[in-house]
Amino acid sequence: MENVTGMIGVDKMGTEVLFLDPKTYEVEKTLKGFQRTVHELLVVPETGTAYVPIFGDGIHGRNPNPGHLLCVIDLKNRTHAVDIDLRPYIAPHTLKLGPDGLIYITCENSAVVAVIDRSTNTVVDAIDSGSTNGHRLIIAPDGERLYTAEDSTVSVIDLPKRKLLGKISTPRALAGITISPDGRTVIAVDDIEPTLFLIDTAAGKVDATVRLEGVPEAAQIARYSPNNKVLAVTSLKSNMVSLIDPSFRQQAAVRVGDQPMDMAFRGDELFVACQGDGSVHVVDIPQRRNKHHFKAGKGCESVGFF
């Protein structure tokens, strides 16, 4: 990771975006003046940009004043460069970069996945997601399918055709979603109990359920490491992150800070943003232990490197 020159944090609780020294973790610059409130993060190091949605001042399923902006952050100059107005689409949340170079972002209250051209910073299309509770999304490795997680269903979208194909039912409501490196299994995070639903993408149904060991309450966000050797899952209510091997045969729960949310990998380390106490915890992945932690704003939901 010698090419890492910076670290960025989305301080949801402080309504700020932070730039940190990737070695000392000291806050070097703070960007202020955002509408409530900054959620989620997409970092594109190749173009020196990051994207931060303004979701609104509520939470998933209860967001009475939804936002409509996607903020573009200039990583080189460390500035809030411009805003992309997504209207008429509102409550933007999870966003991913597609294989076609376009950004795909859930707009929860509008029941769509908006499609954004980064070269013009404009919305070029919107795909019906089939639900006003579509909070998070993931794109299959081959770029053929996009999946959104909502209340007790996963919507399946044909990405090249930008068409909703149907829904896959899950036993309970969902909080997060990711997909295996081979694209054969969608991992849907149970919002009610500490379990994962493993969805066979070819069959279009839940194939297995995995209990999170040593985690007393439901989890939130799931993310594979860049080398695909570990799946990390945070449990906001349990203050823990689970490290799971790709076969789901082995897992370890590591205690972190208050209300852990999203994560970022750097080499053999996992950085866990804990919005409840303003800490970021650094987990040693091979040793399955919490190495140390540092303060970053009032409460970061997401962190990333560039």
PDB file of C-alpha atoms in Angstrom:
ATOM      1  CA  MET A   1       0.000   0.000   0.000  1.00  0.00           C
ATOM      2  CA  GLU A   2       2.945   2.318  -0.664  1.00  0.00           C
ATOM      3  CA  ASN A   3       0.871   4.363  -3.083  1.00  0.00           C
ATOM      4  CA  VAL A   4      -1.631   5.443  -0.409  1.00  0.00           C
ATOM      5  CA  THR A   5      -1.255   9.190   0.069  1.00  0.00           C
ATOM      6  CA  GLY A   6      -4.432  10.104   1.894  1.00  0.00           C
ATOM      7  CA  MET A   7      -7.368   8.990   3.997  1.00  0.00           C
ATOM      8  CA  ILE A   8     -10.904  10.347   3.945  1.00  0.00           C
ATOM      9  CA  GLY A   9     -13.685   9.996   6.493  1.00  0.00           C
ATOM     10  CA  VAL A  10     -17.385  10.786   6.215  1.00  0.00           C
ATOM     11  CA  ASP A  11     -18.369  12.209   9.606  1.00  0.00           C
ATOM     12  CA  LYS A  12     -22.100  11.557   9.569  1.00  0.00           C
ATOM     13  CA  MET A  13     -22.611  12.748  13.134  1.00  0.00           C
ATOM     14  CA  GLY A  14     -20.648  15.955  12.562  1.00  0.00           C
ATOM     15  CA  THR A  15     -21.968  16.595   9.022  1.00  0.00           C
ATOM     16  CA  GLU A  16     -18.397  16.977   7.780  1.00  0.00           C
ATOM     17  CA  VAL A  17     -15.866  15.304   5.519  1.00  0.00           C
ATOM     18  CA  LEU A  18     -12.429  14.738   7.039  1.00  0.00           C
ATOM     19  CA  PHE A  19      -8.998  14.316   5.488  1.00  0.00           C
ATOM     20  CA  LEU A  20      -6.608  12.362   7.692  1.00  0.00           C
ATOM     21  CA  ASP A  21      -2.920  11.526   7.589  1.00  0.00           C
ATOM     22  CA  PRO A  22      -2.847   7.800   6.632  1.00  0.00           C
ATOM     23  CA  LYS A  23       0.126   7.188   8.933  1.00  0.00           C
ATOM     24  CA  THR A  24      -0.568   9.274  12.040  1.00  0.00           C
ATOM     25  CA  TYR A  25      -4.381   9.443  11.603  1.00  0.00           C
ATOM     26  CA  GLU A  26      -4.361  13.115  12.570  1.00  0.00           C
ATOM     27  CA  VAL A  27      -7.123  15.191  10.950  1.00  0.00           C
ATOM     28  CA  GLU A  28      -5.390  17.447   8.426  1.00  0.00           C
ATOM     29  CA  LYS A  29      -8.396  19.204   6.915  1.00  0.00           C
ATOM     30  CA  THR A  30     -12.132  19.391   7.562  1.00  0.00           C
ATOM     31  CA  LEU A  31     -14.734  20.220   4.930  1.00  0.00           C
ATOM     32  CA  LYS A  32     -17.826  21.849   6.399  1.00  0.00           C
ATOM     33  CA  GLY A  33     -21.083  23.345   5.137  1.00  0.00           C
ATOM     34  CA  PHE A  34     -22.843  20.174   3.998  1.00  0.00           C
ATOM     35  CA  GLN A  35     -26.579  19.705   4.226  1.00  0.00           C
ATOM     36  CA  ARG A  36     -27.785  17.028   6.632  1.00  0.00           C
ATOM     37  CA  THR A  37     -26.425  14.653   6.312  1.00  0.00           C
ATOM     38  CA  VAL A  38     -23.438  13.032   4.684  1.00  0.00           C
ATOM     39  CA  HIS A  39     -23.792   9.248   4.293  1.00  0.00           C
ATOM     40  CA  GLU A  40     -21.734   6.625   2.502  1.00  0.00           C
ATOM     41  CA  LEU A  41     -18.624   7.064   0.361  1.00  0.00           C
ATOM     42  CA  LEU A  42     -17.264   6.139  -3.050  1.00  0.00           C
ATOM     43  CA  VAL A  43     -13.553   6.784  -3.624  1.00  0.00           C
ATOM     44  CA  VAL A  44     -12.168   6.721  -7.173  1.00  0.00           C
ATOM     45  CA  PRO A  45      -8.388   7.148  -6.756  1.00  0.00           C
ATOM     46  CA  GLU A  46      -7.741   6.954 -10.507  1.00  0.00           C
ATOM     47  CA  THR A  47      -9.525  10.254 -11.081  1.00  0.00           C
ATOM     48  CA  GLY A  48      -8.705  11.828  -7.717  1.00  0.00           C
ATOM     49  CA  THR A  49     -12.369  12.121  -6.760  1.00  0.00           C
ATOM     50  CA  ALA A  50     -14.704  10.898  -4.064  1.00  0.00           C
ATOM     51  CA  TYR A  51     -18.490  10.998  -3.934  1.00  0.00           C
ATOM     52  CA  VAL A  52     -20.596  11.540  -0.801  1.00  0.00           C
ATOM     53  CA  PRO A  53     -24.421  11.480  -0.889  1.00  0.00           C
ATOM     54  CA  ILE A  54     -26.685  13.755   1.173  1.00  0.00           C
ATOM     55  CA  PHE A  55     -29.270  11.229   2.351  1.00  0.00           C
ATOM     56  CA  GLY A  56     -31.375  13.542   4.521  1.00  0.00           C
ATOM     57  CA  ASP A  57     -31.746  14.058   8.269  1.00  0.00           C
ATOM     58  CA  GLY A  58     -33.482  10.743   8.953  1.00  0.00           C
ATOM     59  CA  ILE A  59     -32.601   7.051   8.822  1.00  0.00           C
ATOM     60  CA  HIS A  60     -33.480   4.100   6.616  1.00  0.00           C
ATOM     61  CA  GLY A  61     -37.256   3.836   6.370  1.00  0.00           C
ATOM     62  CA  ARG A  62     -37.826   7.056   8.296  1.00  0.00           C
ATOM     63  CA  ASN A  63     -36.379  10.015   6.415  1.00  0.00           C
ATOM     64  CA  PRO A  64     -38.962  12.832   6.351  1.00  0.00           C
ATOM     65  CA  ASN A  65     -36.603  15.443   4.891  1.00  0.00           C
ATOM     66  CA  PRO A  66     -34.748  13.547   2.155  1.00  0.00           C
ATOM     67  CA  GLY A  67     -31.725  15.018   0.439  1.00  0.00           C
ATOM     68  CA  HIS A  68     -31.132  15.181  -3.304  1.00  0.00           C
ATOM     69  CA  LEU A  69     -27.427  15.938  -3.715  1.00  0.00           C
ATOM     70  CA  LEU A  70     -24.328  13.918  -4.489  1.00  0.00           C
ATOM     71  CA  CYS A  71     -21.242  15.839  -3.388  1.00  0.00           C
ATOM     72  CA  VAL A  72     -18.077  15.554  -5.472  1.00  0.00           C
ATOM     73  CA  ILE A  73     -14.856  15.788  -3.464  1.00  0.00           C
ATOM     74  CA  ASP A  74     -11.554  16.758  -5.110  1.00  0.00           C
ATOM     75  CA  LEU A  75      -8.996  14.507  -3.383  1.00  0.00           C
ATOM     76  CA  LYS A  76      -5.929  16.286  -4.762  1.00  0.00           C
ATOM     77  CA  ASN A  77      -6.964  19.764  -3.669  1.00  0.00           C
ATOM     78  CA  ARG A  78      -9.048  18.440  -0.779  1.00  0.00           C
ATOM     79  CA  THR A  79     -12.051  20.560  -1.607  1.00  0.00           C
ATOM     80  CA  HIS A  80     -15.809  20.196  -2.018  1.00  0.00           C
ATOM     81  CA  ALA A  81     -15.683  20.646  -5.785  1.00  0.00           C
ATOM     82  CA  VAL A  82     -19.307  20.518  -6.914  1.00  0.00           C
ATOM     83  CA  ASP A  83     -22.726  19.033  -6.190  1.00  0.00           C
ATOM     84  CA  ILE A  84     -24.715  16.802  -8.539  1.00  0.00           C
ATOM     85  CA  ASP A  85     -28.437  17.530  -8.207  1.00  0.00           C
ATOM     86  CA  LEU A  86     -30.296  14.238  -8.453  1.00  0.00           C
ATOM     87  CA  ARG A  87     -33.810  15.669  -8.490  1.00  0.00           C
ATOM     88  CA  PRO A  88     -36.463  14.468  -9.019  1.00  0.00           C
ATOM     89  CA  TYR A  89     -34.794  11.514  -7.306  1.00  0.00           C
ATOM     90  CA  ILE A  90     -34.323  11.815  -3.542  1.00  0.00           C
ATOM     91  CA  ALA A  91     -32.719  10.143  -0.507  1.00  0.00           C
ATOM     92  CA  PRO A  92     -29.508   8.984  -2.236  1.00  0.00           C
ATOM     93  CA  HIS A  93     -27.571   6.355  -0.299  1.00  0.00           C
ATOM     94  CA  THR A  94     -25.284   3.494  -1.357  1.00  0.00           C
ATOM     95  CA  LEU A  95     -23.315   4.041  -4.552  1.00  0.00           C
ATOM     96  CA  LYS A  96     -21.008   1.846  -6.613  1.00  0.00           C
ATOM     97  CA  LEU A  97     -18.904   2.317  -9.716  1.00  0.00           C
ATOM     98  CA  GLY A  98     -20.110   0.125 -12.551  1.00  0.00           C
ATOM     99  CA  PRO A  99     -17.888  -1.650 -15.104  1.00  0.00           C
ATOM    100  CA  ASP A 100     -19.111   0.891 -17.644  1.00  0.00           C
ATOM    101  CA  GLY A 101     -17.583   3.731 -15.607  1.00  0.00           C
ATOM    102  CA  LEU A 102     -20.969   5.064 -14.519  1.00  0.00           C
ATOM    103  CA  ILE A 103     -22.064   5.529 -10.904  1.00  0.00           C
ATOM    104  CA  TYR A 104     -25.116   3.628  -9.708  1.00  0.00           C
ATOM    105  CA  ILE A 105     -26.780   4.970  -6.557  1.00  0.00           C
ATOM    106  CA  THR A 106     -29.918   3.991  -4.655  1.00  0.00           C
ATOM    107  CA  CYS A 107     -32.437   6.801  -4.262  1.00  0.00           C
ATOM    108  CA  GLU A 108     -34.504   5.243  -1.519  1.00  0.00           C
ATOM    109  CA  ASN A 109     -37.648   7.377  -1.391  1.00  0.00           C
ATOM    110  CA  SER A 110     -37.909   7.431  -5.203  1.00  0.00           C
ATOM    111  CA  ALA A 111     -37.668   3.640  -5.648  1.00  0.00           C
ATOM    112  CA  VAL A 112     -34.931   3.957  -8.270  1.00  0.00           C
ATOM    113  CA  VAL A 113     -31.257   3.396  -8.850  1.00  0.00           C
ATOM    114  CA  ALA A 114     -29.971   6.594 -10.464  1.00  0.00           C
ATOM    115  CA  VAL A 115     -27.281   6.382 -13.138  1.00  0.00           C
ATOM    116  CA  ILE A 116     -24.652   9.138 -13.137  1.00  0.00           C
ATOM    117  CA  ASP A 117     -22.164  10.094 -15.838  1.00  0.00           C
ATOM    118  CA  ARG A 118     -18.996  11.239 -14.058  1.00  0.00           C
ATOM    119  CA  SER A 119     -17.724  13.131 -17.102  1.00  0.00           C
ATOM    120  CA  THR A 120     -20.697  15.518 -17.025  1.00  0.00           C
ATOM    121  CA  ASN A 121     -21.803  15.093 -13.389  1.00  0.00           C
ATOM    122  CA  THR A 122     -25.364  14.507 -14.532  1.00  0.00           C
ATOM    123  CA  VAL A 123     -28.080  11.899 -14.068  1.00  0.00           C
ATOM    124  CA  VAL A 124     -28.433  10.065 -17.363  1.00  0.00           C
ATOM    125  CA  ASP A 125     -30.981   7.424 -16.385  1.00  0.00           C
ATOM    126  CA  ALA A 126     -32.961   5.897 -13.508  1.00  0.00           C
ATOM    127  CA  ILE A 127     -33.735   2.205 -13.055  1.00  0.00           C
ATOM    128  CA  ASP A 128     -36.867   1.040 -11.274  1.00  0.00           C
ATOM    129  CA  SER A 129     -35.753  -0.755  -8.094  1.00  0.00           C
ATOM    130  CA  GLY A 130     -39.228  -1.923  -7.186  1.00  0.00           C
ATOM    131  CA  SER A 131     -39.130  -0.608  -3.627  1.00  0.00           C
ATOM    132  CA  THR A 132     -39.058   2.645  -1.670  1.00  0.00           C
ATOM    133  CA  ASN A 133     -36.911   0.813   0.883  1.00  0.00           C
ATOM    134  CA  GLY A 134     -33.978   0.047  -1.433  1.00  0.00           C
ATOM    135  CA  HIS A 135     -31.124   1.205   0.802  1.00  0.00           C
ATOM    136  CA  ARG A 136     -27.970  -0.597  -0.301  1.00  0.00           C
ATOM    137  CA  LEU A 137     -26.795  -2.112  -3.568  1.00  0.00           C
ATOM    138  CA  ILE A 138     -24.076  -4.302  -4.983  1.00  0.00           C
ATOM    139  CA  ILE A 139     -22.959  -4.990  -8.565  1.00  0.00           C
ATOM    140  CA  ALA A 140     -21.997  -8.491  -9.726  1.00  0.00           C
ATOM    141  CA  PRO A 141     -18.324  -8.926 -10.699  1.00  0.00           C
ATOM    142  CA  ASP A 142     -19.242  -9.549 -14.346  1.00  0.00           C
ATOM    143  CA  GLY A 143     -21.368  -6.395 -14.473  1.00  0.00           C
ATOM    144  CA  GLU A 144     -24.476  -8.268 -15.620  1.00  0.00           C
ATOM    145  CA  ARG A 145     -26.586  -7.880 -12.483  1.00  0.00           C
ATOM    146  CA  LEU A 146     -27.207  -5.245  -9.831  1.00  0.00           C
ATOM    147  CA  TYR A 147     -28.875  -6.188  -6.535  1.00  0.00           C
ATOM    148  CA  THR A 148     -30.572  -3.903  -4.015  1.00  0.00           C
ATOM    149  CA  ALA A 149     -31.481  -4.834  -0.447  1.00  0.00           C
ATOM    150  CA  GLU A 150     -34.768  -3.781   1.091  1.00  0.00           C
ATOM    151  CA  ASP A 151     -37.395  -5.090   3.517  1.00  0.00           C
ATOM    152  CA  SER A 152     -37.392  -8.890   3.172  1.00  0.00           C
ATOM    153  CA  THR A 153     -36.541  -8.839  -0.537  1.00  0.00           C
ATOM    154  CA  VAL A 154     -33.609  -8.411  -2.885  1.00  0.00           C
ATOM    155  CA  SER A 155     -34.342  -6.739  -6.206  1.00  0.00           C
ATOM    156  CA  VAL A 156     -32.527  -8.162  -9.233  1.00  0.00           C
ATOM    157  CA  ILE A 157     -31.691  -5.732 -12.031  1.00  0.00           C
ATOM    158  CA  ASP A 158     -30.297  -6.524 -15.482  1.00  0.00           C
ATOM    159  CA  LEU A 159     -27.589  -3.872 -15.542  1.00  0.00           C
ATOM    160  CA  PRO A 160     -26.815  -3.707 -19.292  1.00  0.00           C
ATOM    161  CA  LYS A 161     -30.542  -3.461 -20.070  1.00  0.00           C
ATOM    162  CA  ARG A 162     -31.255  -1.340 -16.952  1.00  0.00           C
ATOM    163  CA  LYS A 163     -34.341  -3.398 -16.249  1.00  0.00           C
ATOM    164  CA  LEU A 164     -35.838  -4.816 -13.042  1.00  0.00           C
ATOM    165  CA  LEU A 165     -36.051  -8.592 -13.499  1.00  0.00           C
ATOM    166  CA  GLY A 166     -37.734  -9.525 -10.260  1.00  0.00           C
ATOM    167  CA  LYS A 167     -37.349 -10.004  -6.523  1.00  0.00           C
ATOM    168  CA  ILE A 168     -35.902 -12.669  -4.252  1.00  0.00           C
ATOM    169  CA  SER A 169     -37.660 -13.138  -0.914  1.00  0.00           C
ATOM    170  CA  THR A 170     -35.721 -13.434   2.351  1.00  0.00           C
ATOM    171  CA  PRO A 171     -37.014 -14.704   5.714  1.00  0.00           C
ATOM    172  CA  ARG A 172     -36.606 -11.308   7.395  1.00  0.00           C
ATOM    173  CA  ALA A 173     -35.892  -7.647   6.618  1.00  0.00           C
ATOM    174  CA  LEU A 174     -32.410  -6.767   5.387  1.00  0.00           C
ATOM    175  CA  ALA A 175     -29.750  -4.270   6.421  1.00  0.00           C
ATOM    176  CA  GLY A 176     -26.851  -4.864   4.032  1.00  0.00           C
ATOM    177  CA  ILE A 177     -25.756  -6.721   0.927  1.00  0.00           C
ATOM    178  CA  THR A 178     -22.642  -7.888  -0.903  1.00  0.00           C
ATOM    179  CA  ILE A 179     -21.725 -10.564  -3.452  1.00  0.00           C
ATOM    180  CA  SER A 180     -19.126 -13.315  -3.600  1.00  0.00           C
ATOM    181  CA  PRO A 181     -16.115 -12.845  -5.903  1.00  0.00           C
ATOM    182  CA  ASP A 182     -17.422 -15.512  -8.305  1.00  0.00           C
ATOM    183  CA  GLY A 183     -20.850 -13.865  -8.455  1.00  0.00           C
ATOM    184  CA  ARG A 184     -22.631 -17.059  -7.456  1.00  0.00           C
ATOM    185  CA  THR A 185     -23.747 -15.970  -3.986  1.00  0.00           C
ATOM    186  CA  VAL A 186     -25.374 -12.768  -2.778  1.00  0.00           C
ATOM    187  CA  ILE A 187     -24.817 -12.258   0.948  1.00  0.00           C
ATOM    188  CA  ALA A 188     -27.804 -10.466   2.476  1.00  0.00           C
ATOM    189  CA  VAL A 189     -27.450  -9.191   6.043  1.00  0.00           C
ATOM    190  CA  ASP A 190     -30.389  -9.940   8.341  1.00  0.00           C
ATOM    191  CA  ASP A 191     -31.704  -6.774  10.024  1.00  0.00           C
ATOM    192  CA  ILE A 192     -33.485  -8.647  12.830  1.00  0.00           C
ATOM    193  CA  GLU A 193     -31.160 -11.445  13.941  1.00  0.00           C
ATOM    194  CA  PRO A 194     -27.354 -11.930  13.763  1.00  0.00           C
ATOM    195  CA  THR A 195     -27.434 -13.999  10.593  1.00  0.00           C
ATOM    196  CA  LEU A 196     -26.527 -13.846   6.924  1.00  0.00           C
ATOM    197  CA  PHE A 197     -28.762 -15.126   4.139  1.00  0.00           C
ATOM    198  CA  LEU A 198     -26.793 -16.762   1.325  1.00  0.00           C
ATOM    199  CA  ILE A 199     -28.654 -16.367  -1.962  1.00  0.00           C
ATOM    200  CA  ASP A 200     -27.909 -18.634  -4.919  1.00  0.00           C
ATOM    201  CA  THR A 201     -27.929 -16.136  -7.789  1.00  0.00           C
ATOM    202  CA  ALA A 202     -28.574 -18.801 -10.443  1.00  0.00           C
ATOM    203  CA  ALA A 203     -31.524 -20.315  -8.576  1.00  0.00           C
ATOM    204  CA  GLY A 204     -32.786 -16.938  -7.348  1.00  0.00           C
ATOM    205  CA  LYS A 205     -33.461 -18.060  -3.782  1.00  0.00           C
ATOM    206  CA  VAL A 206     -31.953 -18.248  -0.295  1.00  0.00           C
ATOM    207  CA  ASP A 207     -29.762 -21.346  -0.258  1.00  0.00           C
ATOM    208  CA  ALA A 208     -28.357 -21.202   3.302  1.00  0.00           C
ATOM    209  CA  THR A 209     -28.294 -19.200   6.513  1.00  0.00           C
ATOM    210  CA  VAL A 210     -25.118 -18.454   8.461  1.00  0.00           C
ATOM    211  CA  ARG A 211     -25.261 -17.476  12.124  1.00  0.00           C
ATOM    212  CA  LEU A 212     -22.735 -14.837  13.227  1.00  0.00           C
ATOM    213  CA  GLU A 213     -20.770 -16.483  16.026  1.00  0.00           C
ATOM    214  CA  GLY A 214     -20.255 -14.464  19.203  1.00  0.00           C
ATOM    215  CA  VAL A 215     -22.451 -11.629  17.947  1.00  0.00           C
ATOM    216  CA  PRO A 216     -25.578 -11.151  20.088  1.00  0.00           C
ATOM    217  CA  GLU A 217     -27.543  -8.779  17.840  1.00  0.00           C
ATOM    218  CA  ALA A 218     -28.212  -8.140  14.163  1.00  0.00           C
ATOM    219  CA  ALA A 219     -25.498  -6.927  11.809  1.00  0.00           C
ATOM    220  CA  GLN A 220     -25.392  -4.101   9.307  1.00  0.00           C
ATOM    221  CA  ILE A 221     -22.764  -3.893   6.561  1.00  0.00           C
ATOM    222  CA  ALA A 222     -20.841  -6.628   4.718  1.00  0.00           C
ATOM    223  CA  ARG A 223     -17.703  -6.044   2.684  1.00  0.00           C
ATOM    224  CA  TYR A 224     -15.145  -8.367   1.041  1.00  0.00           C
ATOM    225  CA  SER A 225     -11.436  -7.588   1.243  1.00  0.00           C
ATOM    226  CA  PRO A 226      -9.771  -6.593  -2.058  1.00  0.00           C
ATOM    227  CA  ASN A 227      -8.010  -9.989  -2.199  1.00  0.00           C
ATOM    228  CA  ASN A 228     -11.341 -11.726  -1.450  1.00  0.00           C
ATOM    229  CA  LYS A 229      -9.798 -13.723   1.402  1.00  0.00           C
ATOM    230  CA  VAL A 230     -12.076 -12.378   4.122  1.00  0.00           C
ATOM    231  CA  LEU A 231     -15.634 -11.121   4.463  1.00  0.00           C
ATOM    232  CA  ALA A 232     -16.080  -8.454   7.161  1.00  0.00           C
ATOM    233  CA  VAL A 233     -19.504  -7.798   8.697  1.00  0.00           C
ATOM    234  CA  THR A 234     -20.227  -5.069  11.250  1.00  0.00           C
ATOM    235  CA  SER A 235     -22.889  -5.281  13.947  1.00  0.00           C
ATOM    236  CA  LEU A 236     -23.912  -1.774  15.021  1.00  0.00           C
ATOM    237  CA  LYS A 237     -25.807  -2.902  18.125  1.00  0.00           C
ATOM    238  CA  SER A 238     -23.204  -5.457  19.230  1.00  0.00           C
ATOM    239  CA  ASN A 239     -20.134  -3.195  18.744  1.00  0.00           C
ATOM    240  CA  MET A 240     -18.394  -5.996  16.870  1.00  0.00           C
ATOM    241  CA  VAL A 241     -17.004  -6.877  13.465  1.00  0.00           C
ATOM    242  CA  SER A 242     -17.021 -10.471  12.217  1.00  0.00           C
ATOM    243  CA  LEU A 243     -14.184 -11.753  10.042  1.00  0.00           C
ATOM    244  CA  ILE A 244     -15.411 -14.688   7.966  1.00  0.00           C
ATOM    245  CA  ASP A 245     -13.526 -16.910   5.553  1.00  0.00           C
ATOM    246  CA  PRO A 246     -15.007 -17.208   2.034  1.00  0.00           C
ATOM    247  CA  SER A 247     -16.242 -20.766   2.678  1.00  0.00           C
ATOM    248  CA  PHE A 248     -18.201 -19.522   5.735  1.00  0.00           C
ATOM    249  CA  ARG A 249     -16.670 -22.368   7.774  1.00  0.00           C
ATOM    250  CA  GLN A 250     -14.581 -20.164  10.051  1.00  0.00           C
ATOM    251  CA  GLN A 251     -15.334 -16.812  11.631  1.00  0.00           C
ATOM    252  CA  ALA A 252     -14.091 -14.599  14.449  1.00  0.00           C
ATOM    253  CA  ALA A 253     -15.876 -11.735  16.188  1.00  0.00           C
ATOM    254  CA  VAL A 254     -13.705  -8.772  17.194  1.00  0.00           C
ATOM    255  CA  ARG A 255     -14.926  -6.082  19.566  1.00  0.00           C
ATOM    256  CA  VAL A 256     -14.571  -2.509  18.282  1.00  0.00           C
ATOM    257  CA  GLY A 257     -16.080   0.872  19.202  1.00  0.00           C
ATOM    258  CA  ASP A 258     -19.644   2.090  19.619  1.00  0.00           C
ATOM    259  CA  GLN A 259     -21.958   1.607  16.618  1.00  0.00           C
ATOM    260  CA  PRO A 260     -19.546   0.291  13.972  1.00  0.00           C
ATOM    261  CA  MET A 261     -20.685   0.922  10.421  1.00  0.00           C
ATOM    262  CA  ASP A 262     -18.638   0.818   7.218  1.00  0.00           C
ATOM    263  CA  MET A 263     -15.069  -0.322   6.738  1.00  0.00           C
ATOM    264  CA  ALA A 264     -11.979   0.093   4.599  1.00  0.00           C
ATOM    265  CA  PHE A 265      -9.199  -2.413   3.968  1.00  0.00           C
ATOM    266  CA  ARG A 266      -5.499  -1.519   3.777  1.00  0.00           C
ATOM    267  CA  GLY A 267      -3.148  -4.460   3.415  1.00  0.00           C
ATOM    268  CA  ASP A 268      -3.667  -6.780   6.388  1.00  0.00           C
ATOM    269  CA  GLU A 269      -5.602  -4.138   8.304  1.00  0.00           C
ATOM    270  CA  LEU A 270      -9.301  -3.393   8.502  1.00  0.00           C
ATOM    271  CA  PHE A 271     -10.385   0.117   9.502  1.00  0.00           C
ATOM    272  CA  VAL A 272     -13.824   0.163  11.144  1.00  0.00           C
ATOM    273  CA  ALA A 273     -15.673   3.503  11.427  1.00  0.00           C
ATOM    274  CA  CYS A 274     -17.652   3.696  14.679  1.00  0.00           C
ATOM    275  CA  GLN A 275     -20.218   6.476  14.502  1.00  0.00           C
ATOM    276  CA  GLY A 276     -21.369   6.179  18.120  1.00  0.00           C
ATOM    277  CA  ASP A 277     -18.169   7.379  19.764  1.00  0.00           C
ATOM    278  CA  GLY A 278     -16.192   9.058  16.978  1.00  0.00           C
ATOM    279  CA  SER A 279     -13.537   6.354  16.842  1.00  0.00           C
ATOM    280  CA  VAL A 280     -11.956   4.342  14.052  1.00  0.00           C
ATOM    281  CA  HIS A 281     -10.674   0.913  15.068  1.00  0.00           C
ATOM    282  CA  VAL A 282      -7.832  -0.869  13.290  1.00  0.00           C
ATOM    283  CA  VAL A 283      -8.177  -4.647  13.171  1.00  0.00           C
ATOM    284  CA  ASP A 284      -5.233  -6.957  12.471  1.00  0.00           C
ATOM    285  CA  ILE A 285      -6.853  -9.364  10.027  1.00  0.00           C
ATOM    286  CA  PRO A 286      -4.373 -12.312  10.238  1.00  0.00           C
ATOM    287  CA  GLN A 287      -4.338 -12.128  14.055  1.00  0.00           C
ATOM    288  CA  ARG A 288      -8.080 -11.467  14.311  1.00  0.00           C
ATOM    289  CA  ARG A 289      -7.535  -8.786  16.946  1.00  0.00           C
ATOM    290  CA  ASN A 290      -8.153  -5.090  17.539  1.00  0.00           C
ATOM    291  CA  LYS A 291      -4.729  -3.407  17.316  1.00  0.00           C
ATOM    292  CA  HIS A 292      -5.622   0.150  18.274  1.00  0.00           C
ATOM    293  CA  HIS A 293      -8.040   2.966  17.603  1.00  0.00           C
ATOM    294  CA  PHE A 294      -8.028   6.714  17.029  1.00  0.00           C
ATOM    295  CA  LYS A 295     -10.438   9.638  17.153  1.00  0.00           C
ATOM    296  CA  ALA A 296     -11.916  11.008  13.923  1.00  0.00           C
ATOM    297  CA  GLY A 297     -14.594  13.692  14.182  1.00  0.00           C
ATOM    298  CA  LYS A 298     -17.878  13.238  16.012  1.00  0.00           C
ATOM    299  CA  GLY A 299     -18.813   9.952  14.364  1.00  0.00           C
ATOM    300  CA  CYS A 300     -17.652   8.673  10.982  1.00  0.00           C
ATOM    301  CA  GLU A 301     -19.870   6.222   9.143  1.00  0.00           C
ATOM    302  CA  SER A 302     -17.415   5.553   6.289  1.00  0.00           C
ATOM    303  CA  VAL A 303     -13.674   5.795   5.690  1.00  0.00           C
ATOM    304  CA  GLY A 304     -11.483   5.224   2.652  1.00  0.00           C
ATOM    305  CA  PHE A 305      -7.954   5.542   1.273  1.00  0.00           C
ATOM    306  CA  PHE A 306      -6.529   7.107  -1.877  1.00  0.00           C
TER     307      PHE A 306
END
